[in-house]
Short mmCIF file of C-alpha atoms and ligand atoms in Angstrom, two decimals:
data_model
loop_
_atom_site.label_atom_id
_atom_site.label_comp_id
_atom_site.label_asym_id
_atom_site.label_seq_id
_atom_site.Cartn_x
_atom_site.Cartn_y
_atom_site.Cartn_z
CA MET A 1 95.79 107.89 102.57
CA GLN A 2 95.23 106.89 106.11
CA PHE A 3 97.62 106.78 108.79
CA SER A 4 97.28 103.82 111.04
CA GLU A 5 99.61 105.13 113.47
CA ARG A 6 100.77 108.15 114.48
CA ASN A 7 104.31 109.36 115.33
CA ARG A 8 106.06 106.24 114.36
CA PRO A 9 109.36 106.65 113.62
CA MET A 10 109.19 105.45 109.68
CA SER A 11 106.67 105.35 107.27
CA LEU A 12 105.82 102.37 104.60
CA VAL A 13 103.53 103.51 102.05
CA PHE A 14 101.91 100.80 99.64
CA HIS A 15 100.36 101.68 96.25
CA TYR A 16 98.17 99.08 95.18
CA ALA A 17 95.17 98.00 92.69
CA PRO A 18 92.98 94.96 93.98
CA TYR A 19 93.54 91.57 92.16
CA SER A 20 96.75 92.62 90.60
CA THR A 21 100.44 92.06 90.86
CA ALA A 22 100.38 94.08 94.24
CA CYS A 23 98.67 91.13 95.81
CA ALA A 24 102.17 89.65 96.04
CA THR A 25 103.43 92.68 97.88
CA HIS A 26 100.75 93.07 99.85
CA TRP A 27 101.02 89.59 101.40
CA VAL A 28 105.16 89.94 101.88
CA LEU A 29 103.93 92.91 103.68
CA GLU A 30 101.34 91.11 105.90
CA GLU A 31 103.82 88.68 106.88
CA LEU A 32 106.05 91.12 108.42
CA GLY A 33 103.42 92.44 110.48
CA MET A 34 104.84 96.06 110.41
CA PRO A 35 102.05 99.04 110.16
CA TYR A 36 102.16 100.31 106.78
CA ASP A 37 99.70 102.68 104.87
CA LYS A 38 97.81 102.07 101.77
CA VAL A 39 97.25 104.01 98.86
CA LYS A 40 94.37 102.51 96.45
CA LEU A 41 94.72 103.17 92.50
CA ASP A 42 91.82 102.43 90.32
CA LEU A 43 93.56 101.07 87.03
CA LYS A 44 90.51 101.45 84.96
CA ALA A 45 90.11 105.05 85.73
CA ARG A 46 93.78 105.31 84.72
CA ASP A 47 94.97 106.71 88.39
CA GLN A 48 98.30 105.31 87.10
CA ASP A 49 98.59 107.88 84.57
CA ARG A 50 98.36 110.59 87.33
CA ALA A 51 101.23 113.05 87.52
CA ASP A 52 101.88 112.11 91.28
CA PHE A 53 101.67 108.26 90.76
CA ARG A 54 104.37 108.56 87.75
CA ALA A 55 106.60 110.48 89.78
CA ILE A 56 106.94 107.39 91.85
CA ASN A 57 106.88 105.00 89.22
CA PRO A 58 107.50 106.25 85.73
CA ASN A 59 106.20 103.01 84.72
CA GLY A 60 102.80 103.44 85.76
CA LYS A 61 102.30 100.14 87.35
CA VAL A 62 101.58 98.79 90.80
CA PRO A 63 102.80 97.85 93.32
CA VAL A 64 104.87 100.76 94.76
CA LEU A 65 106.36 100.99 98.08
CA VAL A 66 107.54 103.89 99.32
CA HIS A 67 109.73 103.77 102.39
CA ASP A 68 110.57 107.00 104.39
CA GLY A 69 110.17 108.73 100.97
CA THR A 70 112.13 106.36 98.97
CA PRO A 71 109.87 104.84 96.22
CA ILE A 72 110.49 101.24 94.84
CA PHE A 73 108.92 99.61 91.97
CA GLU A 74 109.15 95.92 90.81
CA SER A 75 107.27 93.48 93.14
CA ALA A 76 110.55 91.31 93.41
CA ALA A 77 112.84 94.38 94.18
CA ILE A 78 110.04 95.21 96.94
CA ALA A 79 110.32 91.72 98.57
CA ILE A 80 113.72 91.50 98.71
CA TYR A 81 114.33 94.87 99.79
CA LEU A 82 111.88 94.43 102.66
CA GLY A 83 113.50 91.14 103.58
CA GLU A 84 116.79 92.78 103.87
CA GLN A 85 115.51 95.64 105.83
CA PHE A 86 113.01 93.92 108.14
CA GLY A 87 112.93 90.17 107.29
CA VAL A 88 116.03 88.98 108.83
CA ALA A 89 115.39 90.05 112.39
CA LYS A 90 111.54 88.65 112.19
CA LYS A 91 112.92 85.39 110.88
CA VAL A 92 111.02 85.38 107.67
CA TRP A 93 114.11 86.23 105.53
CA PRO A 94 117.72 84.62 105.60
CA GLU A 95 120.84 86.33 106.74
CA ALA A 96 123.32 87.13 103.93
CA GLY A 97 124.95 83.95 102.88
CA PRO A 98 123.97 80.87 100.92
CA ARG A 99 120.42 80.66 102.27
CA ARG A 100 119.84 84.27 101.23
CA ALA A 101 120.94 83.48 97.88
CA GLU A 102 118.27 80.61 97.86
CA ALA A 103 115.69 83.06 98.62
CA LEU A 104 116.80 85.80 95.93
CA LYS A 105 116.84 83.00 93.43
CA TRP A 106 113.36 81.93 93.75
CA VAL A 107 112.01 85.60 94.09
CA VAL A 108 113.77 86.58 90.99
CA TRP A 109 112.86 83.17 89.20
CA THR A 110 109.00 83.83 90.23
CA ASN A 111 109.14 87.25 88.00
CA ALA A 112 111.98 86.71 85.47
CA SER A 113 110.65 83.19 84.46
CA LEU A 114 107.26 82.35 85.75
CA ALA A 115 105.44 85.74 85.89
CA ALA A 116 107.25 86.36 82.37
CA SER A 117 105.91 83.19 80.85
CA LEU A 118 102.41 83.50 82.17
CA MET A 119 102.27 87.01 80.69
CA THR A 120 103.30 85.85 77.45
CA TYR A 121 100.80 83.14 77.52
CA LEU A 122 97.83 85.16 78.40
CA GLN A 123 98.84 88.09 75.56
CA VAL A 124 98.31 85.37 73.06
CA ALA A 125 95.99 82.37 74.47
CA ASP A 126 92.33 82.12 73.48
CA THR A 127 91.10 83.50 76.85
CA ASP A 128 89.31 86.72 77.99
CA HIS A 129 92.57 88.38 78.43
CA ALA A 130 93.57 88.80 75.19
CA PRO A 131 91.80 90.55 72.48
CA ALA A 132 90.71 88.36 69.55
CA ALA A 133 93.09 89.98 67.09
CA GLN A 134 96.12 89.12 69.06
CA ARG A 135 95.55 85.60 69.75
CA ASN A 136 98.02 83.08 68.36
CA PRO A 137 97.57 79.31 68.91
CA VAL A 138 101.04 78.50 68.14
CA ALA A 139 102.73 80.99 70.30
CA ALA A 140 100.16 80.23 73.01
CA ALA A 141 101.07 76.60 73.08
CA ALA A 142 104.52 77.20 73.21
CA ALA A 143 104.20 79.70 76.18
CA LYS A 144 101.89 77.23 77.88
CA LYS A 145 104.76 74.48 77.51
CA ASP A 146 107.06 77.07 78.84
CA VAL A 147 104.99 77.79 82.14
CA GLU A 148 104.34 73.73 82.58
CA GLN A 149 108.18 73.26 82.35
CA LEU A 150 108.96 76.12 85.09
CA LEU A 151 105.96 74.59 87.43
CA GLY A 152 107.64 71.12 86.87
CA VAL A 153 111.08 72.83 88.03
CA LEU A 154 109.37 74.22 91.24
CA ASP A 155 107.47 70.87 92.04
CA LYS A 156 110.92 69.09 91.99
CA ASN A 157 112.25 71.77 94.45
CA LEU A 158 109.60 71.32 96.76
CA ALA A 159 109.89 67.50 97.29
CA GLY A 160 110.34 66.79 100.66
CA LYS A 161 110.01 70.18 101.92
CA THR A 162 107.62 72.30 103.83
CA TRP A 163 108.90 75.53 102.48
CA LEU A 164 110.71 76.66 99.40
CA LEU A 165 113.95 76.84 101.55
CA GLY A 166 113.05 73.97 103.87
CA GLU A 167 111.62 74.06 107.25
CA GLN A 168 111.38 77.72 107.61
CA PHE A 169 108.87 79.94 105.94
CA THR A 170 110.28 82.97 104.15
CA LEU A 171 109.13 85.81 102.20
CA ALA A 172 110.12 83.90 99.30
CA ASP A 173 107.10 81.66 99.76
CA ALA A 174 104.55 84.45 100.10
CA HIS A 175 105.85 86.25 96.95
CA LEU A 176 105.92 83.34 94.74
CA ALA A 177 102.63 81.60 96.25
CA SER A 178 101.11 84.70 95.04
CA PHE A 179 101.88 84.40 91.58
CA VAL A 180 101.47 80.38 91.75
CA SER A 181 97.59 80.95 92.68
CA TRP A 182 97.17 83.63 89.82
CA GLY A 183 98.82 80.97 87.25
CA ASP A 184 96.24 78.37 89.05
CA MET A 185 93.36 81.13 88.43
CA VAL A 186 94.23 81.34 84.87
CA GLY A 187 94.20 77.73 84.00
CA PHE A 188 97.57 76.26 85.21
CA LYS A 189 95.96 74.05 87.78
CA THR A 190 98.29 73.21 90.50
CA ALA A 191 96.54 69.96 91.73
CA GLN A 192 98.67 68.08 89.08
CA TYR A 193 102.06 69.06 90.93
CA PRO A 194 101.76 67.07 94.06
CA ASN A 195 104.53 68.97 95.77
CA ILE A 196 103.16 72.69 94.58
CA ALA A 197 99.56 71.71 95.80
CA GLY A 198 100.74 70.79 99.28
CA TRP A 199 103.07 73.89 99.48
CA LEU A 200 100.27 75.85 97.90
CA ALA A 201 97.81 74.94 100.14
CA ARG A 202 99.99 75.64 103.51
CA ALA A 203 101.02 79.07 102.07
CA THR A 204 97.17 79.88 101.28
CA ALA A 205 96.03 79.06 104.60
CA ARG A 206 98.23 81.97 106.41
CA PRO A 207 96.09 84.80 107.11
CA GLY A 208 98.45 87.18 105.26
CA CYS A 209 97.29 85.47 101.89
CA ALA A 210 93.51 86.21 102.73
CA GLU A 211 94.17 89.84 103.43
CA SER A 212 96.16 90.39 100.24
CA MET A 213 93.22 89.32 98.54
CA LYS A 214 90.91 91.91 100.02
CA PRO A 215 89.87 94.88 97.78
N1 LIG B 1 107.17 93.55 86.69
C1 LIG B 1 106.01 94.39 87.59
C2 LIG B 1 104.69 94.34 86.82
C3 LIG B 1 103.68 95.13 87.42
C4 LIG B 1 102.12 95.48 86.72
O1 LIG B 1 102.27 94.66 85.57
N2 LIG B 1 101.16 95.63 87.41
C5 LIG B 1 100.06 95.95 86.61
C6 LIG B 1 98.87 95.50 87.38
S1 LIG B 1 99.18 93.46 87.34
C7 LIG B 1 99.78 97.41 86.31
O2 LIG B 1 100.00 98.34 87.37
N3 LIG B 1 99.12 97.82 85.34
C8 LIG B 1 98.62 99.23 84.83
C9 LIG B 1 99.09 99.49 83.22
O3 LIG B 1 99.96 98.63 82.71
O4 LIG B 1 98.56 100.49 83.00
C10 LIG B 1 105.83 93.90 89.17
O5 LIG B 1 106.17 92.69 89.47
O6 LIG B 1 105.89 94.93 89.93
#
């Protein structure tokens, strides 16, 4: 681990693996513009099974963020926590109230609906992600339909808006855009959803996105 700043009053340590769910957290951290330390795991080498890592995430998955000794796992929980702790002051997270509810809604939707359906699809579809014995065309078609229906919902929500919540970019945009980019990469082409395509182009042009894609 490398400390980028000495003697700072609090610490944020980000445990990640390149090209994983941790990219969403990485992007959110970059948007906050705060110093943090990175600890890279090699998932192929099973670093996630090491006892010191299991102690901060018994699920053995990245990302994990440790804030002043408190470990937080699940990327949606991390985005919400960072928003509440630091994002309001930095104007990238709404204050408590109805706009906060909008942000929460989309961050939770990202993981509980979109990412869950994408994962189901990848586990059964005829792609490199699923072993041949696990592939199931009927289940894959159903999961594909679910993902497309969800992208349709998002596209409708983005009509006439610059960002998810309106004119102001929030951490919810970074979190969701990271997963939508992943969906695009695995075959759910966003070009066919005009509002998503415009929003995703604006989001991925932000420097935080490029940083989150670095190994
Ligand atoms: N729901 C979790 C998913 C985390 C996740 O699945 N991480 C994967 C990388 S994309 C992982 O660490 N896998 C290692 C393993 O399962 O052994 C989140 O959003 O944080």
